[in-house]
mmCIF file with all atom_site columns, C-alpha atoms in Angstrom:
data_model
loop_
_atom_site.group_PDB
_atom_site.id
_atom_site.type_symbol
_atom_site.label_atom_id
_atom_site.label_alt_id
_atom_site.label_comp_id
_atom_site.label_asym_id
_atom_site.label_entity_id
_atom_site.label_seq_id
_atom_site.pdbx_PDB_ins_code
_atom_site.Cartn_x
_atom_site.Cartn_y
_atom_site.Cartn_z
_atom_site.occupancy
_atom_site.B_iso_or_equiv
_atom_site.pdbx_formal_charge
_atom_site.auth_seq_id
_atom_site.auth_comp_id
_atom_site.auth_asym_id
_atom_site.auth_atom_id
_atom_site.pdbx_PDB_model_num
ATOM 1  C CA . UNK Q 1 1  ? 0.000   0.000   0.000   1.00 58.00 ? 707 UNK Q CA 1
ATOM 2  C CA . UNK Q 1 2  ? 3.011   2.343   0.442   1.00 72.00 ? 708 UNK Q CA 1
ATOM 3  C CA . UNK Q 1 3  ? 4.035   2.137   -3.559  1.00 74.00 ? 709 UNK Q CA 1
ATOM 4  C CA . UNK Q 1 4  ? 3.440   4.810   -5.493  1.00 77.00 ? 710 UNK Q CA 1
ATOM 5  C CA . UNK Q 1 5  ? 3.695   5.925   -8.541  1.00 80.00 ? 711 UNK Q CA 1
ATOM 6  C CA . UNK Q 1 6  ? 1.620   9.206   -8.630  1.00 80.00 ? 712 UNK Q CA 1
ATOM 7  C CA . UNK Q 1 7  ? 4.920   11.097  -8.352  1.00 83.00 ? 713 UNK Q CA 1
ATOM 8  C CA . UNK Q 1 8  ? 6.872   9.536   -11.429 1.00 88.00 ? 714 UNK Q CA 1
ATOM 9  C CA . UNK Q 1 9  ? 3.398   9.680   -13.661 1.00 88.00 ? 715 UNK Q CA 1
ATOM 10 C CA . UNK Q 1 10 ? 3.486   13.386  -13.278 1.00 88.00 ? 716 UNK Q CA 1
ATOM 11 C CA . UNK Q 1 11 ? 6.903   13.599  -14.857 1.00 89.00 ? 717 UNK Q CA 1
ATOM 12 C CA . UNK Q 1 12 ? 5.662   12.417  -17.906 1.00 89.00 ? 718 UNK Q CA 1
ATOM 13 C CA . UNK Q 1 13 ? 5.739   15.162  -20.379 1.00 88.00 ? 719 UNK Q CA 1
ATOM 14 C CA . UNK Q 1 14 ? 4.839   14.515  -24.124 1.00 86.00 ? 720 UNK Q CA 1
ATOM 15 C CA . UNK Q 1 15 ? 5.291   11.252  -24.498 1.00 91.00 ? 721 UNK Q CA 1
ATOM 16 C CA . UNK Q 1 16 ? 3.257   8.406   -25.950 1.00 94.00 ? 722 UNK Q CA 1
ATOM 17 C CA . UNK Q 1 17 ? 1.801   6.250   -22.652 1.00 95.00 ? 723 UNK Q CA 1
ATOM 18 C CA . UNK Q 1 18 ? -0.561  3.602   -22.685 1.00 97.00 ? 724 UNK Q CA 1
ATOM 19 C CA . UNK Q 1 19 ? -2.807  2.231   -19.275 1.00 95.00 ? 725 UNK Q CA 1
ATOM 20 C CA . UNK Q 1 20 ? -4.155  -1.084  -19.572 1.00 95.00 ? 726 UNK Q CA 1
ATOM 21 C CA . UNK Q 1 21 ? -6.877  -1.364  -17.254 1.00 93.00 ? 727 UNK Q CA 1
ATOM 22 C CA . UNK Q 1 22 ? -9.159  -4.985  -15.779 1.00 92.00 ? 728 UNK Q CA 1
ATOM 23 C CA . UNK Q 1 23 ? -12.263 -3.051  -15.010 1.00 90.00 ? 729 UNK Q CA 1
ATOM 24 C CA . UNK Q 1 24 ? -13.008 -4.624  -11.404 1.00 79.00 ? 730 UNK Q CA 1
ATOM 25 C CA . UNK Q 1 25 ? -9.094  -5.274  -10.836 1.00 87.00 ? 731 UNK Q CA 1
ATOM 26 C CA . UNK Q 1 26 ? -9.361  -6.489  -7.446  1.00 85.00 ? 732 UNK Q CA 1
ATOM 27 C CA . UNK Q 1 27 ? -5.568  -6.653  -7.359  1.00 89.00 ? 733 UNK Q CA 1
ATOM 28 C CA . UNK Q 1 28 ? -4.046  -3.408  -8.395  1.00 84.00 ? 734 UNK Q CA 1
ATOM 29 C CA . UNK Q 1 29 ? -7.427  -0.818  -7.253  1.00 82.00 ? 735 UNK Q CA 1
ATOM 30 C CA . UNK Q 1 30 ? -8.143  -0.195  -11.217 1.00 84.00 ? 736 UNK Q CA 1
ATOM 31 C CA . UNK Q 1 31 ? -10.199 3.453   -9.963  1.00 85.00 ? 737 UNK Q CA 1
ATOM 32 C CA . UNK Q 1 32 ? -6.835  3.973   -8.625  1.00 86.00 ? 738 UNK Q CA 1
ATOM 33 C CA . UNK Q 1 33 ? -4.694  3.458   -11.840 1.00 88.00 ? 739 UNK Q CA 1
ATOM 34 C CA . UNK Q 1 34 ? -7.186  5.462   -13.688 1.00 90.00 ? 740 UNK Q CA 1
ATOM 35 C CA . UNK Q 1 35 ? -7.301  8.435   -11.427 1.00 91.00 ? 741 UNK Q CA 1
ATOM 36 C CA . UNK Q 1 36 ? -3.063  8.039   -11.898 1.00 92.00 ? 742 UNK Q CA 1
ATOM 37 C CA . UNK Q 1 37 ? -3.817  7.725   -15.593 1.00 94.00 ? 743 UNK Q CA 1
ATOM 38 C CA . UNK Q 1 38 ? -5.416  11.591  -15.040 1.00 94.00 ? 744 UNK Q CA 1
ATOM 39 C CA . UNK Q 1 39 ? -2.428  12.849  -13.894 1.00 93.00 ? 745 UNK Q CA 1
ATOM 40 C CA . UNK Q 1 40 ? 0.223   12.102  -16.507 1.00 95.00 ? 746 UNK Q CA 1
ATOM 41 C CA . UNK Q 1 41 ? 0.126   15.970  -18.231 1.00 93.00 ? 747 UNK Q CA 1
ATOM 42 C CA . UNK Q 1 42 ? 1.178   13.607  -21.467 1.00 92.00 ? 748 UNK Q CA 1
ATOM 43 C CA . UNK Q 1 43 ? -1.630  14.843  -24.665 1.00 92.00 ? 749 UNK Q CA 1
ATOM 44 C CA . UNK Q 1 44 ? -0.128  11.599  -25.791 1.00 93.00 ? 750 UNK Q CA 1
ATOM 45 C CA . UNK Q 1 45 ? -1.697  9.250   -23.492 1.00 95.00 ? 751 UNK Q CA 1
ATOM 46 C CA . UNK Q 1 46 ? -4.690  6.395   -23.679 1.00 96.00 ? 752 UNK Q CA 1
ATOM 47 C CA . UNK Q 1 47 ? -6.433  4.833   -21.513 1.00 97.00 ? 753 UNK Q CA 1
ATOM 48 C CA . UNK Q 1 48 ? -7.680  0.910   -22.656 1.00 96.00 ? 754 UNK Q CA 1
ATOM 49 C CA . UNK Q 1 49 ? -10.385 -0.186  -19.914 1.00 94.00 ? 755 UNK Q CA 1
ATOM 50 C CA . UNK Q 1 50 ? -10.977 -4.143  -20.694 1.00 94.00 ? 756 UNK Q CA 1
ATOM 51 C CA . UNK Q 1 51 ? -14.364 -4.651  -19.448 1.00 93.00 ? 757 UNK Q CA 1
ATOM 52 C CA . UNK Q 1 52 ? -15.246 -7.203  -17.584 1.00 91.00 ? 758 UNK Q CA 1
ATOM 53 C CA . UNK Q 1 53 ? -11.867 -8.806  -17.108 1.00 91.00 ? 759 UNK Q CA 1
ATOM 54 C CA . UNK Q 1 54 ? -10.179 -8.864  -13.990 1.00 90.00 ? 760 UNK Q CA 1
ATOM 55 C CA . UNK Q 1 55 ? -6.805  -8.974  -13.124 1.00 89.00 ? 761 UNK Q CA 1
ATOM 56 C CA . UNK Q 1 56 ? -5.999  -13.039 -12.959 1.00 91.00 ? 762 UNK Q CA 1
ATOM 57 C CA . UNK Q 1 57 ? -8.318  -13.659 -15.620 1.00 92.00 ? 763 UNK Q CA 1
ATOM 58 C CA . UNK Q 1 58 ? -5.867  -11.978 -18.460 1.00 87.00 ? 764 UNK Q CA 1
ATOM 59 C CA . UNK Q 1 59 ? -3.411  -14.923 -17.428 1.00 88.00 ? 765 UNK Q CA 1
ATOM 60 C CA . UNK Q 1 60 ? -6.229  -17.235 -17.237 1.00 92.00 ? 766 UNK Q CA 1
ATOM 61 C CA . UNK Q 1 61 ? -8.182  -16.851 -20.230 1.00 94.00 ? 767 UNK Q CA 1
ATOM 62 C CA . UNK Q 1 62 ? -7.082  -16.512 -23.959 1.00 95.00 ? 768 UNK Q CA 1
ATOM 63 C CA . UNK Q 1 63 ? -9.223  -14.459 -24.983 1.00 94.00 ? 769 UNK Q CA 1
ATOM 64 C CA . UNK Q 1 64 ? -9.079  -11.771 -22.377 1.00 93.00 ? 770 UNK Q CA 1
ATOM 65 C CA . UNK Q 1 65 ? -5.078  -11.516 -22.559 1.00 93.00 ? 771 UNK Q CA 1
ATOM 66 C CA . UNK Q 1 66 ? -6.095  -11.335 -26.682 1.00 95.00 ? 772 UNK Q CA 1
ATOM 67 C CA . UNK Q 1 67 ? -7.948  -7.964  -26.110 1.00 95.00 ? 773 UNK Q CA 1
ATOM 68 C CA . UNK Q 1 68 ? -5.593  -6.625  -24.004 1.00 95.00 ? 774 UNK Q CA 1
ATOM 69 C CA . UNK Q 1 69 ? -3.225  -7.110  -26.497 1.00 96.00 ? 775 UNK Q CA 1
ATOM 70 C CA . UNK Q 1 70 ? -5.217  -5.879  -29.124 1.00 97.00 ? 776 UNK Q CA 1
ATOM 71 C CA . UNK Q 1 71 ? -5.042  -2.323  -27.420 1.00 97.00 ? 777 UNK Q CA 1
ATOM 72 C CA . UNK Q 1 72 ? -1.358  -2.838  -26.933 1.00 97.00 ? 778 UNK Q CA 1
ATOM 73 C CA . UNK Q 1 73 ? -0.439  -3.554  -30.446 1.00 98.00 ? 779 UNK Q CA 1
ATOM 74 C CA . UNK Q 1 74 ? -2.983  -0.569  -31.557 1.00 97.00 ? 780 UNK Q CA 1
ATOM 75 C CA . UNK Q 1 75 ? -1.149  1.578   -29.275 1.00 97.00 ? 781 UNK Q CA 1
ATOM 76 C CA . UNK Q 1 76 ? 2.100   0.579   -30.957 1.00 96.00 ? 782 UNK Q CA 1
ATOM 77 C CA . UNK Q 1 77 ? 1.226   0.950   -34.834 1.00 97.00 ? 783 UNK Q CA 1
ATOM 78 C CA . UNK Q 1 78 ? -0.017  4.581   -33.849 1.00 95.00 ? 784 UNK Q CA 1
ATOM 79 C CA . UNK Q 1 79 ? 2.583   5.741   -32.578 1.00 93.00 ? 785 UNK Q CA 1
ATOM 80 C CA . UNK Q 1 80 ? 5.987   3.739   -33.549 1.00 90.00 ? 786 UNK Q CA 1
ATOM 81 C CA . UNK Q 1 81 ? 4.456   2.414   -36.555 1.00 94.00 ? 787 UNK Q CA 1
ATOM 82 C CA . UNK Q 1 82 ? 2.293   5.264   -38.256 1.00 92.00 ? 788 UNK Q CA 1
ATOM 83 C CA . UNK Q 1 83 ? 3.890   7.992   -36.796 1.00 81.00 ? 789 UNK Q CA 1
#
């Protein structure tokens, strides 16, 4: 409960950053990483909230890990690919 990265997100000036998000994360408080997302000043950033997924489930199940990655690789051909 005593790591965080609130600080460090807050440095992150105009780069490209991506967030990943289990909606109903038990594990890593996903209102928590969103409300972090928020605070990167980045124009540069998205946010990918998988719903209904939660965090052991993306190991678990093929699919969910699939649209995870889906976001991921979109994330990447936008801006290392495309840009």
């Amino acid at each position: 409960m005593s790591y965080n990265i609130e600080y460090f997100a807050k440095r992150i000036y105009d780069k490209p950053i991506l967030f990943v998000v289990a909606e109903g994360d038990s594990i890593t408080l996903w209102d928590l990483e969103i409300a972090t997302f928020h605070s990167v000043p980045s124009a540069r950033k998205e946010l990918a909230v998988i719903p209904k997924v939660s965090h052991m489930s993306l190991y678990a199940k093929q699919d969910h890990l699939t649209r995870a990655g889906a976001a991921g690789a979109a994330f990447i051909k936008k801006h290392l690919v495309d840009a």
